[in-house]
CSV table of C-alpha atoms in Angstrom, one decimal:
chain,number,residue,atom,x,y,z
A,226,MET,CA,73.9,74.6,110.8
A,227,ALA,CA,73.5,78.1,109.4
A,228,GLY,CA,75.7,79.4,112.2
A,229,ASN,CA,78.4,76.8,111.3
A,230,GLN,CA,78.2,77.8,107.6
A,231,LYS,CA,78.6,81.4,108.4
A,232,ALA,CA,81.6,80.7,110.6
A,233,ILE,CA,83.2,78.6,107.9
A,234,LYS,CA,82.7,81.3,105.3
A,235,LEU,CA,84.3,83.9,107.7
A,236,ARG,CA,87.2,81.6,108.3
A,237,ILE,CA,87.7,81.1,104.5
A,238,LYS,CA,87.7,84.9,104.0
A,239,SER,CA,90.2,85.3,106.9
A,240,VAL,CA,92.6,82.7,105.4
A,241,GLN,CA,92.3,84.3,101.9
A,242,SER,CA,93.0,87.8,103.4
A,243,THR,CA,96.1,86.5,105.2
A,244,MET,CA,97.4,84.9,102.0
A,245,GLN,CA,96.9,88.2,100.1
A,246,ILE,CA,98.8,90.1,102.9
A,247,CYS,CA,101.6,87.6,102.8
A,248,LYS,CA,101.8,87.8,99.0
A,249,ALA,CA,102.0,91.6,99.1
A,250,MET,CA,104.9,91.5,101.7
A,251,GLU,CA,106.6,88.8,99.7
A,252,ARG,CA,106.6,91.0,96.6
A,253,ALA,CA,108.3,93.7,98.6
A,254,GLU,CA,110.9,91.3,100.1
A,255,ASN,CA,111.7,89.8,96.7
A,256,SER,CA,112.4,93.1,95.0
A,257,ARG,CA,114.4,94.6,97.9
A,258,PRO,CA,117.9,93.3,97.0
A,259,TYR,CA,117.8,94.8,93.5
A,260,PHE,CA,116.8,98.3,94.8
A,261,GLU,CA,119.3,98.1,97.7
A,262,ALA,CA,122.0,97.5,95.1
A,263,LEU,CA,120.9,100.7,93.3
A,264,GLN,CA,121.0,102.6,96.5
A,265,GLY,CA,124.5,101.3,97.1
A,266,THR,CA,125.6,102.3,93.7
A,267,LEU,CA,124.3,105.9,94.2
A,268,ALA,CA,126.0,106.1,97.5
A,269,GLN,CA,129.3,104.9,96.0
A,270,ILE,CA,129.2,107.3,93.1
A,271,ALA,CA,128.5,110.2,95.6
A,272,ALA,CA,131.3,109.1,97.8
A,273,GLU,CA,133.9,108.8,95.0
A,274,ASN,CA,132.9,112.1,93.2
A,275,ILE,CA,132.7,114.8,95.9
A,276,ASP,CA,132.5,117.5,93.3
A,277,MET,CA,129.5,116.0,91.5
A,278,MET,CA,126.4,118.2,91.4
A,279,SER,CA,123.3,116.3,90.5
A,280,ILE,CA,120.0,118.1,90.1
A,281,TYR,CA,118.5,115.5,92.4
A,282,THR,CA,120.8,116.5,95.3
A,283,LYS,CA,120.9,120.3,94.8
A,284,GLU,CA,118.9,122.7,96.9
A,285,PRO,CA,115.2,122.7,95.7
A,286,GLN,CA,114.3,125.1,92.9
A,287,ASN,CA,111.1,126.1,94.8
A,288,ASP,CA,109.1,125.3,97.9
A,289,ASP,CA,106.2,123.5,96.1
A,290,TRP,CA,105.5,119.9,97.0
A,291,CYS,CA,104.4,116.8,95.2
A,292,PHE,CA,102.9,114.0,97.3
A,293,ILE,CA,102.8,110.5,96.0
A,294,VAL,CA,99.8,109.3,98.0
A,295,ILE,CA,99.0,105.6,98.2
A,296,ALA,CA,95.5,104.9,99.6
A,297,GLY,CA,92.9,102.2,99.3
A,298,ASP,CA,90.9,100.9,96.4
A,299,ARG,CA,87.8,100.4,98.5
A,300,GLY,CA,86.1,101.5,101.7
A,301,PHE,CA,85.2,99.4,104.8
A,302,ALA,CA,88.7,99.5,106.1
A,303,GLY,CA,88.2,101.4,109.3
A,304,GLY,CA,90.3,104.6,109.6
A,305,TYR,CA,92.8,103.4,107.0
A,306,ASN,CA,92.2,106.0,104.4
A,307,ASN,CA,91.1,108.8,106.7
A,308,ASN,CA,94.3,108.5,108.8
A,309,LEU,CA,96.4,108.7,105.7
A,310,PHE,CA,94.6,111.7,104.3
A,311,ARG,CA,94.9,113.5,107.6
A,312,LEU,CA,98.7,113.1,107.5
A,313,VAL,CA,98.9,114.4,103.9
A,314,GLU,CA,96.8,117.5,104.8
A,315,GLU,CA,99.0,118.2,107.8
A,316,GLN,CA,102.1,118.1,105.5
A,317,MET,CA,100.4,120.2,102.8
A,318,GLU,CA,99.5,123.0,105.2
A,319,GLY,CA,101.2,126.3,104.1
A,320,HIS,CA,102.6,124.9,100.8
A,321,GLU,CA,101.5,124.9,97.2
A,322,ALA,CA,101.1,121.2,96.4
A,323,CYS,CA,100.0,118.6,93.9
A,324,VAL,CA,99.5,114.9,94.2
A,325,LEU,CA,100.1,111.7,92.3
A,326,PRO,CA,97.4,109.5,93.7
A,327,ILE,CA,97.7,105.7,93.8
A,328,GLY,CA,94.5,103.9,94.6
A,329,LYS,CA,90.9,104.9,93.8
A,330,LYS,CA,90.2,106.5,97.2
A,331,ALA,CA,93.2,108.8,96.8
A,332,LEU,CA,92.1,110.0,93.4
A,333,GLU,CA,88.5,110.6,94.7
A,334,HIS,CA,89.7,112.4,97.8
A,335,PHE,CA,92.0,114.9,96.1
A,336,SER,CA,89.9,115.4,93.0
A,337,ASN,CA,87.0,116.4,95.2
A,338,ARG,CA,89.2,118.9,97.0
A,339,LYS,CA,90.5,120.4,93.7
A,340,VAL,CA,94.1,119.5,94.5
A,341,PRO,CA,96.1,119.4,91.2
A,342,VAL,CA,96.7,115.8,90.1
A,343,VAL,CA,99.9,114.8,88.2
A,344,SER,CA,98.3,111.7,86.8
A,345,ASP,CA,95.1,109.7,87.3
A,346,SER,CA,96.4,106.6,85.6
A,347,PHE,CA,97.1,104.6,88.8
A,348,THR,CA,93.7,104.1,90.4
A,349,GLU,CA,94.1,100.4,91.5
A,350,ALA,CA,96.7,100.2,94.2
A,351,GLY,CA,96.3,96.4,94.3
A,352,ASP,CA,97.3,96.1,90.6
A,353,ILE,CA,100.3,98.4,90.6
A,354,SER,CA,103.3,96.6,89.1
A,355,VAL,CA,107.0,97.3,89.1
A,356,ALA,CA,106.7,98.7,85.6
A,357,ASP,CA,104.0,101.1,86.9
A,358,CYS,CA,106.4,102.3,89.6
A,359,PHE,CA,109.0,103.0,87.0
A,360,GLU,CA,106.5,105.1,85.1
A,361,ILE,CA,105.5,106.9,88.2
A,362,ALA,CA,109.2,107.6,89.0
A,363,ARG,CA,109.8,108.9,85.5
A,364,LEU,CA,106.8,111.3,85.8
A,365,ILE,CA,108.0,112.6,89.2
A,366,CYS,CA,111.6,113.0,88.0
A,367,HIS,CA,110.4,114.9,84.9
A,368,GLY,CA,108.3,117.3,86.9
A,369,TYR,CA,111.1,117.8,89.4
A,370,LYS,CA,113.7,118.6,86.8
A,371,GLU,CA,111.3,120.9,85.0
A,372,GLY,CA,110.8,122.9,88.2
A,373,GLY,CA,107.1,122.0,88.7
A,374,PHE,CA,107.8,121.2,92.3
A,375,GLY,CA,110.9,121.4,94.5
A,376,HIS,CA,110.1,118.6,97.0
A,377,VAL,CA,108.7,115.1,96.6
A,378,ALA,CA,107.4,112.8,99.3
A,379,ILE,CA,105.7,109.4,99.5
A,380,VAL,CA,102.8,109.1,101.9
A,381,TYR,CA,101.7,105.6,102.5
A,382,THR,CA,100.7,103.2,105.3
A,383,ASN,CA,103.4,101.0,106.9
A,384,PHE,CA,102.4,97.4,107.8
A,385,VAL,CA,103.5,96.8,111.3
A,386,ASN,CA,101.4,93.7,112.0
A,387,MET,CA,97.8,92.4,111.5
A,388,MET,CA,96.5,94.8,114.1
A,389,VAL,CA,98.7,97.9,113.6
A,390,GLN,CA,99.2,99.9,110.4
A,391,GLU,CA,100.9,103.4,110.6
A,392,PRO,CA,100.7,106.3,108.1
A,393,LYS,CA,104.2,107.3,107.0
A,394,PHE,CA,105.5,110.5,105.4
A,395,ILE,CA,108.9,109.9,103.6
A,396,PRO,CA,110.6,112.8,101.7
A,397,ILE,CA,112.4,111.4,98.7
A,398,LEU,CA,113.5,114.4,96.6
A,399,PRO,CA,115.9,116.2,96.9
A,400,LEU,CA,117.9,113.1,97.8
A,401,PRO,CA,119.5,113.0,101.2
A,402,ASP,CA,123.3,112.8,101.6
A,403,MET,CA,123.8,109.5,99.7
A,404,LYS,CA,127.3,109.0,101.1
A,405,SER,CA,125.7,108.5,104.5
A,406,LEU,CA,123.9,105.4,103.2
A,407,LEU,CA,127.1,103.5,102.6
A,408,PRO,CA,127.6,100.6,105.1
A,409,LYS,CA,129.7,101.6,108.1
A,410,ASP,CA,132.3,98.9,107.2
A,411,ALA,CA,132.6,100.1,103.6
A,412,PRO,CA,136.2,101.0,102.6
A,413,GLU,CA,136.9,104.7,102.3
A,414,ALA,CA,136.1,105.9,98.9
A,415,LYS,CA,138.8,107.6,96.7
A,416,LYS,CA,137.9,110.3,94.3
A,417,ARG,CA,137.2,108.9,90.8
A,418,GLN,CA,138.1,105.4,91.7
A,419,ILE,CA,135.9,104.2,88.9
A,420,ILE,CA,135.6,105.8,85.5
A,421,TYR,CA,131.9,106.4,84.6
A,422,GLU,CA,130.7,106.9,81.0
A,423,PRO,CA,129.8,109.5,79.9
A,424,ASN,CA,130.5,110.9,83.4
A,425,SER,CA,129.6,110.2,87.0
A,426,GLU,CA,126.8,112.7,87.2
A,427,ALA,CA,125.0,111.3,84.1
A,428,VAL,CA,125.2,107.8,85.5
A,429,PHE,CA,124.0,108.9,88.9
A,430,ASN,CA,121.0,110.8,87.3
A,431,ALA,CA,120.1,107.7,85.2
A,432,ILE,CA,120.0,105.5,88.3
A,433,VAL,CA,117.9,107.9,90.4
A,434,PRO,CA,114.5,107.1,88.7
A,435,GLU,CA,115.0,103.4,89.1
A,436,TYR,CA,116.0,103.9,92.8
A,437,LEU,CA,112.8,106.0,93.4
A,438,ALA,CA,110.7,103.3,91.6
A,439,GLY,CA,112.0,100.9,94.2
A,440,LEU,CA,111.0,103.1,97.1
A,441,ILE,CA,107.5,103.6,95.5
A,442,TYR,CA,107.1,99.8,94.9
A,443,GLY,CA,108.0,99.0,98.5
A,444,ALA,CA,105.5,101.6,99.8
A,445,VAL,CA,102.8,100.2,97.5
A,446,CYS,CA,103.3,96.7,98.8
A,447,GLU,CA,103.2,97.9,102.4
A,448,SER,CA,100.1,99.9,101.7
A,449,VAL,CA,98.3,97.0,100.0
A,450,ALA,CA,99.1,94.7,102.9
A,451,SER,CA,97.9,97.4,105.4
A,452,GLU,CA,94.6,98.0,103.6
A,453,LEU,CA,93.9,94.3,103.6
A,454,ALA,CA,94.7,94.0,107.3
A,455,ALA,CA,92.7,97.1,108.2
A,456,ARG,CA,89.6,95.9,106.2
A,457,ARG,CA,89.8,92.4,107.8
A,458,THR,CA,90.0,93.9,111.3
A,459,ALA,CA,87.1,96.2,110.6
A,460,MET,CA,84.9,93.5,109.1
A,461,GLU,CA,85.7,91.1,112.0
A,462,ALA,CA,84.7,93.9,114.5
A,463,ALA,CA,81.5,94.5,112.6
A,464,THR,CA,80.6,90.8,112.6
A,465,ASN,CA,81.3,90.4,116.3
A,466,ASN,CA,79.1,93.4,117.3
């Protein structure tokens, strides 16, 4: 009887974990159309205004980096956090760098190593909202425009499936050639086809933080799902041993 009760409890935890993972991925899917629309708008403005020079597309002001690192809130997730931190440290090598940690383990890791922290306000990855991602994007854009760092990247864990989660490094600033993000079947843009107020550069710059917030939010959802899956796999392995 005791064995059956234990099996039932494990089964309940497994189902709850699966539901949480599905919820995290659903959040990402539901928000994607809005942020894809922002990306399309940026690409269209860039294509129609070839002489536009946004600070977000110019050559970096310096070679310092800021890493938005999304790690776990708890331990007992196998190599989930360690694999991510190893990737960050590889990318940091040879550069002056700061971090904006998301998740308790990220803050602990980099604080212990005396890496400058942009903000310690986002210590629960599982509770990060879209509004939080907008705030993170604003902080990052402010630091970038002020010259605090010349490059920005997100480092997170991509959810492949329940058994596979991969650490990812994605540079986000300076922006890539936004024109290249237009659909292949998009009509050829004509210079100043649309009149932007006050001008195309101002509109472009106003959209960038919202676009970056979308990238951050998607990465947070992927990371939360990955942490849940990694913890479930680690706990099941420990139980079976």
